[in-house]
Amino acid sequence: MAVTPLVAPARSPEEAIAWMETLADPTRLRLLRLLEKHELGVAELVDIVQLPQSTVSRHLKILADQGWVASRAQRTNNLYRMAGDEDAVARRLWQWAREQTASWPSLRHDELRLRRRLAQRPSAQAFFAGAASQWDRLRAELYGRAFQEAALAALLPGEWTVADLGCGTGAVAAALAPHVARVIGVDQSASMLKAARRRVAGHGNVDLRRGDLEELPVESGTCDGALLLLALTYVPDPAAVLAEAARILRPGGRLVVVDLLHHDRDDFQREMEQVRPGFETAELAELMAGAGLEGVRCQPLAPEPQAKGPALVLAAGRRPARDKKKGESR
């Protein structure tokens, strides 16, 4: 690839201001951080930054015109990468911009999508794998994908009671019902529970209850597992909700939480009427530990290809099997 160095010849005042103002845009800064270490096509960048192709192309042209990015043709596509930075002025300006933007939540979401896109790229090994390279596609065409989720669900102990907290329309409760002894679904919305009752009508082991997550209508120590899926961002006191979820677990019982990774999409938060813009991984892990759970693991999840919302975070922990104060089994 022919790389145009970021040299800074003598510029007129107008040219110098235009060159520096190129970095005065959050989208262009996000693109440059992605292109600093990776060569990416427009379609990949569109998927990663979740913006229209016309917007991404317009910003790439501005960056190219000012010498910040270079491109090369590959078949019918153009691949972009940050141009060389031999010029000391450009190096200092970019280093300052990187430091000032390092804490942006959107950059972590970009990084997660970038990893997923890079993992999807075909490798030389996959290219020469012959029939094996077609197996995933063929298997999906012949048998679908639902059997994978069913197989994973079947790993659950069949005698378990599982609480689906904030169960909504009952999709998860219906999926769990064939694999465990009992499912308790809790939601505060009468409309959601009405839809859930229709969905689980064929499952006699699903018990749906109306109640608040901060005060669960479930007896203490009666559940082997509990799920909180996309529920914590809607409550004003997540610590209280996690404490309640821990309360209903038997000793050794497990709680799994999936919710939004902290983001800066104010429009999304308003549209979804969420109380908070997600959680940092360390923050959620601390909340789980504060609820008395141990063995807490917390990690971000890469967004699925068609997902338009923020990235997610998964956390899991268990209620201690023994009372730490008394050293006795509960």
mmCIF file with all atom_site columns, C-alpha atoms in Angstrom, residues 189-263:
data_model
loop_
_atom_site.group_PDB
_atom_site.id
_atom_site.type_symbol
_atom_site.label_atom_id
_atom_site.label_alt_id
_atom_site.label_comp_id
_atom_site.label_asym_id
_atom_site.label_entity_id
_atom_site.label_seq_id
_atom_site.pdbx_PDB_ins_code
_atom_site.Cartn_x
_atom_site.Cartn_y
_atom_site.Cartn_z
_atom_site.occupancy
_atom_site.B_iso_or_equiv
_atom_site.pdbx_formal_charge
_atom_site.auth_seq_id
_atom_site.auth_comp_id
_atom_site.auth_asym_id
_atom_site.auth_atom_id
_atom_site.pdbx_PDB_model_num
ATOM 1  C CA . SER A 1 189 ? -46.087 -5.142  33.967 1.00 0.00 ? 189 SER A CA 1
ATOM 2  C CA . ALA A 1 190 ? -49.553 -6.663  33.649 1.00 0.00 ? 190 ALA A CA 1
ATOM 3  C CA . SER A 1 191 ? -49.350 -6.370  29.850 1.00 0.00 ? 191 SER A CA 1
ATOM 4  C CA . MET A 1 192 ? -46.058 -8.240  29.733 1.00 0.00 ? 192 MET A CA 1
ATOM 5  C CA . LEU A 1 193 ? -47.388 -10.994 31.993 1.00 0.00 ? 193 LEU A CA 1
ATOM 6  C CA . LYS A 1 194 ? -50.507 -11.354 29.846 1.00 0.00 ? 194 LYS A CA 1
ATOM 7  C CA . ALA A 1 195 ? -48.310 -11.982 26.798 1.00 0.00 ? 195 ALA A CA 1
ATOM 8  C CA . ALA A 1 196 ? -46.093 -14.318 28.836 1.00 0.00 ? 196 ALA A CA 1
ATOM 9  C CA . ARG A 1 197 ? -49.084 -16.421 29.929 1.00 0.00 ? 197 ARG A CA 1
ATOM 10 C CA . ARG A 1 198 ? -50.024 -16.966 26.301 1.00 0.00 ? 198 ARG A CA 1
ATOM 11 C CA . ARG A 1 199 ? -46.470 -17.972 25.452 1.00 0.00 ? 199 ARG A CA 1
ATOM 12 C CA . VAL A 1 200 ? -46.027 -20.477 28.294 1.00 0.00 ? 200 VAL A CA 1
ATOM 13 C CA . ALA A 1 201 ? -49.568 -21.879 28.163 1.00 0.00 ? 201 ALA A CA 1
ATOM 14 C CA . GLY A 1 202 ? -48.257 -25.318 27.201 1.00 0.00 ? 202 GLY A CA 1
ATOM 15 C CA . HIS A 1 203 ? -45.766 -25.496 30.082 1.00 0.00 ? 203 HIS A CA 1
ATOM 16 C CA . GLY A 1 204 ? -47.303 -26.568 33.367 1.00 0.00 ? 204 GLY A CA 1
ATOM 17 C CA . ASN A 1 205 ? -44.106 -25.932 35.324 1.00 0.00 ? 205 ASN A CA 1
ATOM 18 C CA . VAL A 1 206 ? -44.001 -22.151 34.747 1.00 0.00 ? 206 VAL A CA 1
ATOM 19 C CA . ASP A 1 207 ? -45.292 -19.954 37.572 1.00 0.00 ? 207 ASP A CA 1
ATOM 20 C CA . LEU A 1 208 ? -45.768 -16.301 36.588 1.00 0.00 ? 208 LEU A CA 1
ATOM 21 C CA . ARG A 1 209 ? -46.060 -13.689 39.322 1.00 0.00 ? 209 ARG A CA 1
ATOM 22 C CA . ARG A 1 210 ? -46.571 -9.936  39.305 1.00 0.00 ? 210 ARG A CA 1
ATOM 23 C CA . GLY A 1 211 ? -44.203 -7.997  41.514 1.00 0.00 ? 211 GLY A CA 1
ATOM 24 C CA . ASP A 1 212 ? -41.366 -5.492  41.792 1.00 0.00 ? 212 ASP A CA 1
ATOM 25 C CA . LEU A 1 213 ? -37.765 -6.572  41.385 1.00 0.00 ? 213 LEU A CA 1
ATOM 26 C CA . GLU A 1 214 ? -36.913 -4.626  44.555 1.00 0.00 ? 214 GLU A CA 1
ATOM 27 C CA . GLU A 1 215 ? -39.374 -6.770  46.555 1.00 0.00 ? 215 GLU A CA 1
ATOM 28 C CA . LEU A 1 216 ? -39.705 -10.145 44.876 1.00 0.00 ? 216 LEU A CA 1
ATOM 29 C CA . PRO A 1 217 ? -42.804 -12.262 45.581 1.00 0.00 ? 217 PRO A CA 1
ATOM 30 C CA . VAL A 1 218 ? -40.561 -15.316 46.011 1.00 0.00 ? 218 VAL A CA 1
ATOM 31 C CA . GLU A 1 219 ? -39.607 -17.110 49.222 1.00 0.00 ? 219 GLU A CA 1
ATOM 32 C CA . SER A 1 220 ? -36.003 -16.869 50.427 1.00 0.00 ? 220 SER A CA 1
ATOM 33 C CA . GLY A 1 221 ? -33.635 -19.663 49.457 1.00 0.00 ? 221 GLY A CA 1
ATOM 34 C CA . THR A 1 222 ? -36.033 -21.434 47.088 1.00 0.00 ? 222 THR A CA 1
ATOM 35 C CA . CYS A 1 223 ? -34.283 -21.038 43.713 1.00 0.00 ? 223 CYS A CA 1
ATOM 36 C CA . ASP A 1 224 ? -31.254 -22.826 42.313 1.00 0.00 ? 224 ASP A CA 1
ATOM 37 C CA . GLY A 1 225 ? -30.662 -20.177 39.664 1.00 0.00 ? 225 GLY A CA 1
ATOM 38 C CA . ALA A 1 226 ? -31.891 -16.722 38.730 1.00 0.00 ? 226 ALA A CA 1
ATOM 39 C CA . LEU A 1 227 ? -31.677 -14.576 35.603 1.00 0.00 ? 227 LEU A CA 1
ATOM 40 C CA . LEU A 1 228 ? -31.785 -10.790 35.259 1.00 0.00 ? 228 LEU A CA 1
ATOM 41 C CA . LEU A 1 229 ? -31.760 -10.089 31.529 1.00 0.00 ? 229 LEU A CA 1
ATOM 42 C CA . LEU A 1 230 ? -31.872 -6.459  30.364 1.00 0.00 ? 230 LEU A CA 1
ATOM 43 C CA . ALA A 1 231 ? -33.652 -5.417  33.539 1.00 0.00 ? 231 ALA A CA 1
ATOM 44 C CA . LEU A 1 232 ? -31.188 -3.496  35.748 1.00 0.00 ? 232 LEU A CA 1
ATOM 45 C CA . THR A 1 233 ? -31.018 -0.419  33.515 1.00 0.00 ? 233 THR A CA 1
ATOM 46 C CA . TYR A 1 234 ? -34.717 0.147   34.247 1.00 0.00 ? 234 TYR A CA 1
ATOM 47 C CA . VAL A 1 235 ? -34.473 0.253   38.035 1.00 0.00 ? 235 VAL A CA 1
ATOM 48 C CA . PRO A 1 236 ? -33.342 3.197   40.187 1.00 0.00 ? 236 PRO A CA 1
ATOM 49 C CA . ASP A 1 237 ? -31.617 0.980   42.779 1.00 0.00 ? 237 ASP A CA 1
ATOM 50 C CA . PRO A 1 238 ? -29.800 -1.943  41.113 1.00 0.00 ? 238 PRO A CA 1
ATOM 51 C CA . ALA A 1 239 ? -28.082 -2.849  44.381 1.00 0.00 ? 239 ALA A CA 1
ATOM 52 C CA . ALA A 1 240 ? -31.459 -3.533  46.001 1.00 0.00 ? 240 ALA A CA 1
ATOM 53 C CA . VAL A 1 241 ? -32.550 -5.672  43.037 1.00 0.00 ? 241 VAL A CA 1
ATOM 54 C CA . LEU A 1 242 ? -29.355 -7.744  43.160 1.00 0.00 ? 242 LEU A CA 1
ATOM 55 C CA . ALA A 1 243 ? -29.739 -8.202  46.910 1.00 0.00 ? 243 ALA A CA 1
ATOM 56 C CA . GLU A 1 244 ? -33.273 -9.518  46.369 1.00 0.00 ? 244 GLU A CA 1
ATOM 57 C CA . ALA A 1 245 ? -32.073 -11.866 43.625 1.00 0.00 ? 245 ALA A CA 1
ATOM 58 C CA . ALA A 1 246 ? -29.388 -13.208 45.970 1.00 0.00 ? 246 ALA A CA 1
ATOM 59 C CA . ARG A 1 247 ? -31.948 -13.618 48.777 1.00 0.00 ? 247 ARG A CA 1
ATOM 60 C CA . ILE A 1 248 ? -34.119 -16.059 46.809 1.00 0.00 ? 248 ILE A CA 1
ATOM 61 C CA . LEU A 1 249 ? -31.162 -18.297 45.913 1.00 0.00 ? 249 LEU A CA 1
ATOM 62 C CA . ARG A 1 250 ? -30.377 -21.470 47.779 1.00 0.00 ? 250 ARG A CA 1
ATOM 63 C CA . PRO A 1 251 ? -26.807 -21.781 49.152 1.00 0.00 ? 251 PRO A CA 1
ATOM 64 C CA . GLY A 1 252 ? -24.632 -22.362 46.104 1.00 0.00 ? 252 GLY A CA 1
ATOM 65 C CA . GLY A 1 253 ? -27.331 -21.012 43.773 1.00 0.00 ? 253 GLY A CA 1
ATOM 66 C CA . ARG A 1 254 ? -26.241 -18.935 40.778 1.00 0.00 ? 254 ARG A CA 1
ATOM 67 C CA . LEU A 1 255 ? -27.287 -15.542 39.472 1.00 0.00 ? 255 LEU A CA 1
ATOM 68 C CA . VAL A 1 256 ? -26.657 -14.504 35.852 1.00 0.00 ? 256 VAL A CA 1
ATOM 69 C CA . VAL A 1 257 ? -27.060 -10.884 34.748 1.00 0.00 ? 257 VAL A CA 1
ATOM 70 C CA . VAL A 1 258 ? -26.965 -9.545  31.191 1.00 0.00 ? 258 VAL A CA 1
ATOM 71 C CA . ASP A 1 259 ? -27.385 -5.833  30.641 1.00 0.00 ? 259 ASP A CA 1
ATOM 72 C CA . LEU A 1 260 ? -26.024 -2.870  28.716 1.00 0.00 ? 260 LEU A CA 1
ATOM 73 C CA . LEU A 1 261 ? -22.353 -2.017  28.797 1.00 0.00 ? 261 LEU A CA 1
ATOM 74 C CA . HIS A 1 262 ? -21.973 1.642   29.777 1.00 0.00 ? 262 HIS A CA 1
ATOM 75 C CA . HIS A 1 263 ? -22.491 3.839   26.699 1.00 0.00 ? 263 HIS A CA 1
#
